[in-house]
Amino acid sequence: MLTKIPTNDPLLQPFQLKHLTLKNRVMSTSHEPAYSDDGMPKQRYRLYHAEKAKGGMALTMTAGSALVSRDSPAAFGNLQAYRDEIVPWLAELSDACHEHDCKVMIQLTHLGRRTGWNKADWLPVLSASPVREPAHRAFPKTAEDWDIARIVSDYASAAQRMQAAGLDGIEFEAYGHLMDGFWSPATNVRDDEYGGPLENRVRFSMQVIDAVRKAVGPDFIVGIRMVADEDFSAGLSKDEGVAIAKLLADSGKIDFLNIIRGSIETDAALTNVIPITGMRSAPHLDFAGEVRAATKFPVFHAARIADVATARHAIASGKLDMVGMTRPHIADPHIVAKVLAGEEHRIRPCVGATYCLDRIYEGGEALCIHNAATGREATIPHVIARADGPAKRVVVVGAGPGGLEAARVLAERGHSITVLEASGQAGGQIRLAVQNPRRKELIGIVDWRLAELERLGVEMRYDLWAEAGDVLAFGPDVVVVATGGLPQNPPLGEGHDLVTSSWDILSGAAKPAETMLLYDDNGGHPGMSAAEFSARAGAKVELLSPERFFAPEMGGMNHVPYMRAFHETGVTVTINTRLTSVRRDGNKLVATLGSDFAPGWSAERRVDQVVVEHGTLPLDELYLALKPVSRNLGAVDYERLVQGGEIFPRSNEDGSFVLYRIGDAVASRNIHAAIYDGIRFGIRV
């Protein structure tokens, strides 16, 4: 990638933090992708951060957060900074990032009440006071004097380990964890020297800072990521939060403030701190700027600063000294490199889907909805290399997210690609998803790939329902079937012809009726989105789910806007109940309900419309037609797909082309699965 340095770009100017020169103003703030192995940042963790360093950012913050004490058990794959074994692993990570002149820091914390007592060693969680934390449901014990002394010492020891690992600095975590548990009147009702007036409530934090400074010396970078306004009536006020920020800045013992606004103790509150798709861009940027103006001190901040233009404004307007683009770098770790090369338009956009964060709790690892290389750097490249052998003629059938990704990757490999799409536009099921106005940003997944395909010279043919003869006419070496699927009904005793699919609702093929029963036996976005869409259109909706909690395939942060819509529109939610059959009665439909828990129990609903969501069935006619004449008979060697080697067995010597299918053409899954298929197969052709 050629380097053009726009010297007047505010985002590319260096920033001096004490003795440390940060080469530009872009950073990734601390977050926990849950890539740890036995609490250590091993290969996967290192490669993830090294890729962002390679991509040009000035500072990567690791861990979100690393644990200083044994009685702060991991809530989501946290690093264990209380163990000496972490030092060599962090040293490897630090060295890998320093090779690209990217500085490395780590966030240290005691989680306080933001974890569970029934994890790891089953030690009691603690906080300033015994106030329950809703998100993790922990009832903490009140921190005693010996707890406080022990944890202060643990912070100092952990900081020494970080210094020994060659990191450039640390930051303390003080939002939703133990430190700010003492700050907030909502969580601190103590009547001793750690409660009451503000100077008492910050006492523990100052003891930690003093102990750490004594342990690491005056030159090591020490900062704090802190809430400066909890933004609810019982919590830490803006006035007190800014006062704490000033106190820390004036202490001479802290080198930067990383500013947060809001509370994270519920899913709903968390989405205000970390907004998702459909919510405001950079909602707390002005507030962070106010703190910077009040303290006249280095301020970092990240909260849905998703594009370079907003990041540039944050620096140019003097609101921030360093701008955090954390989720955007999960989508594209090479943001700065592309800006330097004059290719800002090629940055893969963060679409705010927040699949990354929700996957941590739901699937145990952060994954980007449309960059399958993130977190898989050991096996999936971010930059696609050209194939060694001769260019192949490839036909990709289907221009949904999987087909577009396959075409992009294969074209980057140097192959000649034609994409055949049955409809008049690309996007597949994403076109349905964005019919919910709140999720319109997802179209960036499609638009970015179409722009890349245009750059790569890929031929797109629309309005062509491809049959075997159409495909074979191209004389292909490889055929990729990415035809997706069509909606299927759940198992019903009767009434298959009486129900409406969620697709019909979202596409506009069927209008929401006055009263609707929506049966979601899939548990992801489609059913929930159809319910929200219908309720906003004026339908009286009951959402029915056979699960013990509904929408289990969706994480807590994406759950929030749906529930907000359901409360605002009066949607009724019924769980633990199945739809068993539908019959017509006059101008109404009668839905019969059943229970897995009480055989023989049944109930009925009389409604105008029954909508069902039960995933998709593969649209596989083309694949099955081509399979007998393909070289590999459609087979894939899964062991070699995972471990390495030739993945397409030569099963038919008369076959002239390799055939494989991806995404929902295989089975009903999701956007990420389709895109992962597109790249993991594409790099092997």
XYZ file of C-alpha atoms in Angstrom, residues 17-665:
649
model
C 2.107 12.030 26.491
C 4.818 12.759 29.021
C 7.889 10.984 27.563
C 5.783 8.895 25.170
C 5.336 10.002 21.545
C 2.162 8.639 19.999
C 2.595 8.825 16.227
C -1.026 9.812 15.531
C -4.279 10.422 17.390
C -5.973 7.081 16.757
C -6.269 4.379 19.381
C -8.226 1.292 20.272
C -9.551 1.566 23.815
C -9.454 -1.289 26.290
C -11.959 -4.041 25.635
C -12.036 -7.739 26.286
C -12.469 -9.835 23.128
C -12.350 -12.995 25.260
C -9.437 -14.380 23.247
C -7.495 -15.349 26.351
C -6.243 -18.876 26.972
C -6.156 -19.882 30.646
C -6.335 -16.190 31.527
C -3.250 -15.436 29.444
C -2.849 -13.330 26.250
C -1.404 -16.074 24.052
C -1.192 -16.310 20.263
C -4.759 -15.349 19.371
C -4.686 -12.319 21.661
C -1.284 -11.234 20.387
C -2.142 -11.550 16.694
C -5.356 -9.587 17.166
C -3.517 -6.595 18.629
C -0.524 -6.933 16.302
C -2.825 -6.662 13.279
C -4.157 -3.315 14.516
C -0.591 -2.178 15.145
C 0.296 -3.193 11.591
C -2.720 -1.184 10.440
C -1.201 2.050 11.687
C -2.852 3.048 14.973
C -0.706 4.804 17.554
C -1.927 3.063 20.697
C -3.667 -0.206 21.405
C -5.153 -0.750 24.845
C -5.356 -4.388 25.851
C -7.770 -6.098 28.225
C -11.114 -4.897 29.341
C -10.141 -5.409 32.082
C -7.160 -7.377 33.418
C -7.821 -8.612 36.937
C -5.638 -7.575 39.851
C -7.069 -9.927 42.482
C -8.101 -13.553 42.733
C -11.468 -12.588 44.232
C -12.284 -10.711 41.027
C -13.045 -13.749 38.848
C -13.299 -13.399 35.092
C -16.747 -12.390 33.877
C -15.956 -12.787 30.162
C -12.470 -14.151 29.497
C -10.562 -11.448 31.378
C -6.782 -11.579 31.608
C -5.371 -12.494 35.012
C -2.919 -9.764 35.920
C -2.484 -11.185 39.428
C -0.404 -14.081 38.037
C 3.318 -13.785 37.304
C 2.864 -16.036 34.244
C 1.261 -13.153 32.358
C 4.521 -11.220 32.060
C 6.202 -13.160 29.194
C 2.943 -13.380 27.237
C 2.403 -9.632 27.478
C 6.045 -9.049 26.583
C 5.508 -10.980 23.326
C 2.382 -8.947 22.579
C 4.138 -5.692 23.374
C 7.122 -6.543 21.165
C 4.834 -7.504 18.263
C 3.079 -4.131 18.422
C 6.243 -2.110 19.006
C 7.618 -3.473 15.721
C 5.053 -1.190 14.055
C 5.655 1.777 16.394
C 2.342 1.126 18.113
C 2.363 1.732 21.855
C 0.716 -0.778 24.170
C -1.117 -0.221 27.439
C -3.396 -2.363 29.546
C -6.429 -1.738 31.709
C -6.308 -2.984 35.302
C -9.275 -3.489 37.552
C -10.979 -5.229 40.381
C -14.400 -6.026 38.970
C -16.073 -5.549 42.335
C -19.699 -6.598 41.994
C -19.578 -6.878 38.174
C -18.948 -10.631 38.140
C -20.287 -13.741 39.870
C -19.474 -15.420 43.151
C -20.028 -18.866 41.601
C -17.075 -18.578 39.220
C -13.442 -19.687 39.504
C -12.635 -20.122 43.224
C -16.127 -19.305 44.558
C -14.881 -16.373 46.574
C -17.438 -13.722 47.556
C -17.613 -10.678 45.312
C -17.394 -7.342 47.052
C -18.159 -3.685 46.598
C -18.266 -0.474 48.575
C -21.703 -1.500 49.892
C -23.980 -4.545 49.536
C -25.882 -3.150 46.533
C -26.780 -5.796 43.953
C -25.481 -5.493 40.398
C -28.393 -6.282 38.034
C -26.394 -7.427 35.006
C -24.421 -10.143 36.810
C -26.967 -10.606 39.605
C -24.297 -10.531 42.299
C -25.077 -9.617 45.906
C -21.699 -8.261 47.075
C -20.314 -8.193 50.564
C -19.183 -4.829 51.931
C -15.436 -4.410 51.449
C -13.724 -4.537 54.837
C -10.553 -2.741 55.877
C -8.422 -5.833 55.228
C -10.050 -6.244 51.799
C -9.153 -2.690 50.905
C -5.548 -3.047 52.057
C -5.204 -6.353 50.187
C -6.640 -5.002 46.928
C -4.534 -1.824 47.048
C -1.470 -4.050 47.305
C -2.767 -6.230 44.461
C -3.067 -3.188 42.178
C 0.542 -2.248 42.877
C 1.803 -5.776 42.202
C -0.182 -6.025 38.981
C 1.183 -2.677 37.785
C 4.735 -3.914 38.409
C 4.033 -6.971 36.262
C 2.804 -4.756 33.443
C 5.911 -2.609 33.671
C 8.108 -5.731 33.677
C 6.344 -6.916 30.495
C 7.538 -3.798 28.676
C 4.141 -2.170 28.308
C 4.053 1.574 27.793
C 1.516 2.220 30.508
C -1.633 1.206 32.334
C -5.046 2.633 32.970
C -7.384 1.922 35.855
C -10.994 1.000 35.125
C -13.517 3.097 37.026
C -16.921 2.622 35.493
C -19.148 -0.110 36.835
C -16.271 -1.716 38.765
C -14.880 -1.457 42.287
C -13.185 1.950 42.096
C -16.234 3.920 41.056
C -18.389 1.690 43.236
C -16.928 3.819 46.016
C -17.510 7.063 44.068
C -21.196 6.667 43.320
C -23.903 7.469 45.882
C -25.967 4.740 44.205
C -23.494 2.066 45.307
C -21.774 3.612 48.335
C -23.876 3.956 51.492
C -20.973 3.558 53.902
C -20.679 5.653 57.056
C -16.925 5.213 57.586
C -13.932 7.047 56.105
C -14.773 5.621 52.659
C -18.349 6.928 52.542
C -20.244 10.205 52.651
C -18.360 13.268 51.351
C -16.650 13.111 47.982
C -13.169 13.203 49.496
C -14.024 10.009 51.405
C -15.504 8.262 48.395
C -12.327 8.803 46.334
C -10.059 7.698 49.187
C -9.736 4.101 47.961
C -8.846 5.250 44.428
C -6.186 7.619 45.723
C -4.718 4.850 47.881
C -4.469 2.651 44.792
C -2.866 5.423 42.740
C -0.349 6.187 45.489
C 0.582 2.506 45.866
C 0.962 2.047 42.121
C 3.087 5.166 41.740
C 5.343 3.954 44.527
C 5.640 0.579 42.770
C 6.289 1.767 39.186
C 7.936 5.124 39.748
C 7.087 8.585 38.411
C 7.814 7.989 34.720
C 5.598 5.008 33.872
C 2.349 6.125 32.179
C -0.676 5.760 34.456
C -4.169 6.843 33.421
C -7.748 6.132 34.313
C -10.850 5.268 32.327
C -13.538 6.845 34.419
C -17.211 7.660 34.481
C -17.638 11.392 34.924
C -21.441 11.320 34.963
C -23.541 8.205 35.579
C -26.502 9.976 34.004
C -29.223 8.727 36.347
C -30.751 10.424 39.351
C -29.300 8.223 42.103
C -25.870 7.939 40.518
C -22.721 10.014 40.295
C -23.672 13.461 39.033
C -21.902 15.410 36.341
C -20.752 17.974 38.900
C -19.200 15.355 41.169
C -17.784 13.392 38.228
C -16.024 16.454 36.819
C -14.814 17.276 40.328
C -13.210 13.824 40.552
C -11.647 14.328 37.122
C -10.153 17.636 38.286
C -8.909 16.083 41.518
C -7.157 13.305 39.589
C -5.717 15.704 37.008
C -4.435 18.040 39.715
C -2.891 15.222 41.764
C 0.166 15.011 39.525
C -0.048 11.218 39.708
C -2.240 10.527 36.669
C -1.211 11.125 33.046
C -4.519 10.974 31.160
C -8.269 10.683 31.599
C -10.309 8.328 29.431
C -13.864 9.623 29.784
C -17.083 7.615 29.950
C -20.633 8.811 30.502
C -23.451 6.603 31.771
C -24.044 3.416 33.720
C -23.442 -0.178 32.646
C -25.350 -2.134 35.274
C -28.197 -3.081 32.905
C -28.298 -3.930 29.215
C -30.430 -0.871 28.549
C -27.987 1.443 30.319
C -25.005 -0.199 28.612
C -26.336 0.607 25.142
C -26.385 4.297 26.088
C -22.689 4.048 26.961
C -21.845 1.886 23.924
C -24.524 2.761 21.342
C -25.533 0.237 18.700
C -26.966 0.571 15.209
C -29.842 2.993 14.984
C -28.541 5.095 17.864
C -26.732 8.439 17.775
C -23.194 8.724 16.528
C -20.629 9.910 19.088
C -23.274 10.814 21.713
C -20.780 11.627 24.478
C -18.101 13.399 22.458
C -19.207 16.887 23.481
C -19.303 15.807 27.117
C -15.757 14.450 26.924
C -14.755 17.797 25.425
C -16.328 19.585 28.386
C -14.234 17.483 30.778
C -11.111 18.301 28.787
C -11.929 22.003 28.934
C -12.597 21.836 32.678
C -9.447 19.876 33.541
C -7.064 21.186 30.851
C -5.667 17.671 30.859
C -5.122 14.935 28.219
C -8.466 13.288 27.465
C -9.167 10.077 25.552
C -12.653 8.904 24.621
C -14.500 6.271 22.614
C -18.234 5.779 22.115
C -19.495 5.058 18.612
C -16.971 7.236 16.847
C -17.393 4.969 13.871
C -15.931 6.918 10.950
C -12.793 8.867 10.172
C -14.657 12.138 9.598
C -16.090 12.123 13.127
C -12.741 11.101 14.594
C -11.012 13.891 12.699
C -13.577 16.398 13.993
C -13.013 15.202 17.573
C -9.324 16.077 17.327
C -9.602 19.188 15.153
C -12.206 20.764 17.439
C -10.043 20.191 20.513
C -12.526 17.905 22.235
C -10.055 15.014 22.521
C -6.345 14.366 22.502
C -6.682 10.716 21.446
C -9.758 9.297 19.751
C -10.847 5.728 20.377
C -12.125 3.805 17.358
C -12.472 0.418 18.968
C -15.339 -1.307 17.185
C -14.309 0.282 13.850
C -10.921 -1.430 14.207
C -12.653 -4.745 14.820
C -14.316 -4.170 11.442
C -11.119 -2.890 9.798
C -7.794 -2.945 11.674
C -6.097 -1.021 8.839
C -8.003 2.261 9.116
C -4.958 4.493 9.558
C -2.999 2.737 6.819
C -5.837 3.414 4.394
C -6.001 7.071 5.409
C -2.252 7.358 4.890
C -2.566 5.753 1.463
C -5.320 8.114 0.386
C -7.806 5.227 0.409
C -10.137 6.373 3.151
C -13.075 5.346 0.942
C -11.920 1.718 1.137
C -12.248 1.430 4.912
C -14.571 -1.421 5.802
C -17.332 0.318 7.785
C -18.417 -0.511 11.295
C -22.186 -0.852 10.855
C -22.976 -0.771 14.578
C -24.422 -4.303 14.589
C -22.542 -4.948 17.859
C -22.346 -8.632 17.049
C -18.820 -8.251 18.462
C -19.884 -7.430 22.015
C -22.956 -9.627 22.111
C -20.883 -12.612 20.935
C -18.657 -12.287 24.000
C -21.509 -13.275 26.290
C -23.497 -15.408 23.846
C -20.628 -17.229 22.140
C -17.556 -16.626 24.272
C -15.563 -14.555 21.763
C -15.784 -11.234 19.953
C -16.480 -11.543 16.229
C -17.246 -8.825 13.690
C -20.478 -9.322 11.789
C -18.706 -8.756 8.468
C -14.978 -9.200 8.997
C -14.392 -12.880 9.633
C -10.612 -12.385 9.876
C -10.853 -10.510 13.178
C -9.937 -12.900 15.974
C -8.845 -15.510 13.418
C -5.598 -13.867 12.305
C -3.698 -17.153 12.622
C -5.689 -18.693 9.767
C -7.638 -15.934 7.973
C -5.763 -12.945 6.484
C -7.015 -9.366 6.576
C -5.172 -8.670 3.334
C -5.844 -11.293 0.670
C -2.778 -12.504 -1.265
C -2.879 -13.460 -4.933
C -2.985 -17.165 -5.704
C 0.261 -18.840 -6.774
C -1.249 -20.847 -9.619
C -3.017 -19.775 -12.816
C -6.141 -17.609 -12.644
C -9.375 -19.566 -12.607
C -12.765 -18.838 -14.138
C -15.207 -18.627 -11.246
C -18.989 -18.278 -11.228
C -20.605 -17.182 -7.982
C -24.354 -17.699 -7.890
C -26.059 -15.374 -5.430
C -25.175 -11.844 -4.325
C -26.065 -12.023 -0.673
C -23.352 -11.302 1.916
C -21.736 -14.724 1.467
C -21.691 -14.556 -2.312
C -20.340 -11.011 -2.321
C -17.591 -11.967 0.110
C -16.686 -15.026 -1.929
C -16.478 -12.887 -5.067
C -14.344 -10.265 -3.313
C -11.871 -12.770 -1.918
C -11.607 -14.783 -5.127
C -11.068 -11.603 -7.151
C -8.329 -10.470 -4.752
C -6.757 -13.887 -5.372
C -6.516 -12.930 -9.041
C -9.315 -15.102 -10.413
C -11.859 -14.006 -13.048
C -15.274 -13.706 -11.410
C -18.854 -13.433 -12.611
C -21.652 -13.081 -10.069
C -25.160 -14.149 -11.064
C -28.033 -12.746 -8.988
C -31.678 -13.695 -9.406
C -33.047 -10.364 -8.187
C -32.410 -6.858 -9.392
C -30.028 -5.908 -6.580
C -27.396 -7.396 -4.298
C -27.769 -7.969 -0.582
C -29.924 -11.027 -0.027
C -31.472 -11.161 3.425
C -29.708 -7.956 4.450
C -32.198 -6.183 2.185
C -34.925 -7.558 4.453
C -33.102 -6.638 7.664
C -32.792 -2.979 6.659
C -36.539 -2.664 6.143
C -36.491 -2.061 9.886
C -35.393 1.617 9.719
C -33.391 1.242 12.903
C -31.109 -1.302 11.203
C -30.537 0.554 7.930
C -26.775 0.880 8.555
C -26.386 -2.841 7.860
C -26.537 -1.981 4.170
C -22.903 -0.901 4.596
C -22.036 -4.616 4.544
C -23.372 -4.768 0.991
C -22.278 -1.359 -0.247
C -18.648 -1.847 0.821
C -18.418 -5.164 -1.002
C -20.040 -3.808 -4.142
C -17.495 -0.976 -4.194
C -14.657 -3.473 -3.759
C -16.030 -5.681 -6.533
C -16.202 -2.691 -8.856
C -12.572 -1.846 -8.049
C -11.581 -5.449 -8.730
C -13.422 -5.610 -12.049
C -15.910 -8.315 -11.038
C -18.773 -8.797 -13.477
C -22.243 -8.568 -11.887
C -25.292 -9.930 -13.700
C -28.691 -9.254 -12.153
C -32.210 -10.545 -12.834
C -30.878 -13.954 -13.824
C -32.321 -17.060 -12.179
C -29.356 -19.272 -12.942
C -29.885 -22.873 -13.961
C -27.199 -25.468 -14.569
C -26.921 -24.623 -18.272
C -26.445 -20.933 -17.539
C -23.565 -21.690 -15.213
C -21.890 -24.297 -17.416
C -21.999 -21.919 -20.373
C -19.226 -19.910 -18.693
C -16.889 -22.921 -18.783
C -16.084 -22.432 -15.078
C -13.178 -23.891 -13.143
C -14.989 -23.168 -9.876
C -18.672 -22.698 -9.052
C -19.724 -21.162 -5.737
C -23.387 -21.658 -4.868
C -24.475 -18.841 -2.560
C -28.184 -18.992 -3.340
C -29.261 -18.665 0.290
C -32.544 -20.094 1.476
C -36.239 -19.471 1.601
C -38.371 -19.198 4.731
C -39.759 -22.422 6.133
C -42.712 -23.025 8.419
C -42.304 -24.564 11.863
C -43.770 -28.036 12.371
C -47.568 -27.627 12.487
C -50.352 -30.154 12.724
C -52.386 -28.118 10.239
C -52.590 -24.649 8.770
C -49.337 -24.406 6.820
C -51.179 -22.527 4.099
C -52.693 -20.040 6.563
C -49.518 -18.587 8.080
C -47.455 -15.628 6.868
C -43.644 -15.573 6.992
C -41.609 -12.879 8.704
C -40.031 -12.288 5.271
C -43.423 -11.363 3.832
C -43.934 -8.817 6.609
C -40.498 -7.216 6.271
C -40.530 -7.194 2.473
C -43.968 -5.622 2.297
C -45.456 -8.624 0.479
C -47.968 -8.858 3.338
C -49.174 -5.960 5.452
C -49.429 -6.364 9.229
C -53.044 -7.071 10.193
C -54.871 -5.481 13.106
C -54.175 -8.378 15.487
C -51.151 -10.616 15.013
C -49.673 -13.676 16.675
C -45.980 -13.870 15.746
C -44.421 -17.246 16.487
C -40.625 -17.011 16.653
C -39.063 -20.465 16.629
C -35.699 -19.175 15.448
C -34.680 -16.749 18.175
C -32.722 -14.184 16.180
C -33.291 -10.849 14.471
C -35.847 -11.816 11.778
C -38.757 -12.607 14.086
C -37.975 -9.813 16.484
C -37.628 -7.325 13.656
C -40.933 -8.428 12.095
C -42.604 -7.949 15.490
C -41.132 -4.481 15.924
C -41.948 -3.506 12.339
C -45.562 -4.683 12.718
C -46.113 -3.044 16.087
C -44.734 0.258 14.802
C -47.204 -0.063 11.908
C -50.087 -0.246 14.381
C -50.669 -3.984 14.762
C -51.518 -5.436 18.165
C -48.795 -8.075 18.419
C -48.277 -11.061 20.671
C -44.795 -12.565 20.311
C -44.807 -16.269 21.096
C -41.638 -18.271 21.777
C -41.049 -21.907 22.755
C -37.859 -20.872 24.583
C -37.584 -20.267 28.314
C -36.344 -16.810 27.392
C -37.069 -15.343 24.021
C -34.633 -14.428 21.254
C -31.813 -16.626 22.643
C -29.745 -16.194 19.465
C -29.486 -12.451 20.062
C -27.274 -10.778 22.646
C -28.326 -8.402 25.370
C -27.301 -5.179 23.673
C -29.317 -5.874 20.534
C -32.189 -6.994 22.735
C -32.534 -3.500 24.187
C -34.061 -1.559 21.254
C -36.509 -4.366 20.545
C -37.764 -4.322 24.119
C -37.971 -0.541 24.034
C -40.183 -0.822 20.945
C -42.255 -3.609 22.504
C -42.946 -1.553 25.629
C -43.743 1.553 23.617
C -46.168 -0.293 21.333
C -47.706 -2.738 23.802
C -46.318 -5.980 22.356
C -47.155 -8.966 24.554
C -44.449 -11.600 24.995
C -45.323 -15.208 25.829
C -42.540 -17.746 26.426
C -42.402 -21.528 26.980
C -45.247 -22.020 24.529
C -45.440 -23.571 21.057
C -47.672 -22.958 18.091
C -49.107 -26.381 17.160
C -51.717 -25.632 14.491
C -53.748 -22.928 12.777
C -57.291 -23.102 11.422
C -59.696 -20.612 9.904
C -62.883 -19.591 11.699
C -64.856 -17.094 9.650
C -62.683 -14.070 9.017
C -60.346 -14.958 11.904
C -57.516 -17.416 12.372
C -57.480 -19.640 15.430
C -54.006 -20.569 16.627
C -53.732 -23.581 18.922
C -50.891 -23.421 21.444
C -49.165 -26.241 23.289
C -46.518 -26.749 25.969
C -43.385 -28.888 26.199
C -43.757 -28.757 29.960
C -47.356 -29.868 30.384
C -48.387 -32.458 27.771
C -52.061 -32.145 27.030
C -52.220 -28.461 27.912
C -53.485 -26.212 25.158
C -54.794 -22.720 24.585
C -56.123 -20.748 21.656
C -55.700 -17.274 20.192
C -58.157 -15.687 17.742
C -56.279 -13.234 15.558
C -56.307 -11.699 12.102
C -52.849 -12.939 11.167
C -50.360 -15.615 12.243
C -46.759 -14.833 11.342
C -44.035 -17.472 11.725
C -40.243 -17.364 11.810
C -38.477 -20.726 11.610
C -35.293 -19.954 9.712
C -34.752 -20.979 6.118
C -34.425 -24.088 3.987
C -31.518 -24.092 1.511
C -32.335 -23.064 -2.014
C -30.273 -25.968 -3.329
C -31.761 -27.030 -6.668
C -28.860 -25.568 -8.654
C -26.287 -27.137 -6.352
C -27.922 -30.556 -6.635
C -28.094 -30.233 -10.427
C -24.391 -29.363 -10.709
C -23.150 -31.802 -8.080
C -23.011 -34.965 -10.270
C -20.923 -33.263 -12.973
C -18.489 -31.487 -10.635
C -14.942 -32.713 -10.034
C -15.407 -33.035 -6.269
C -19.082 -34.048 -6.371
C -19.715 -31.102 -4.047
C -17.605 -32.636 -1.274
C -15.380 -30.659 1.096
C -12.694 -32.195 3.322
C -13.541 -30.516 6.626
C -10.426 -31.791 8.389
C -8.221 -30.119 5.780
C -10.437 -27.023 5.751
C -9.571 -26.581 9.416
C -6.042 -27.997 9.541
C -4.690 -27.211 6.052
C -4.279 -28.992 2.739
C -6.325 -29.513 -0.428
C -9.967 -29.200 0.589
C -11.703 -30.396 -2.586
C -11.297 -34.155 -3.184
C -10.993 -35.278 -6.811
C -13.950 -37.666 -6.781
C -15.047 -37.430 -10.423
C -12.318 -37.490 -13.082
C -14.828 -36.439 -15.726
C -15.719 -33.252 -13.824
C -14.259 -30.025 -15.147
C -14.984 -27.736 -12.205
C -14.940 -27.603 -8.411
C -18.315 -27.001 -6.752
C -19.052 -25.809 -3.251
C -21.843 -23.971 -1.477
C -21.778 -21.456 1.326
C -24.008 -19.574 3.766
C -27.704 -20.360 3.964
C -27.438 -22.425 0.787
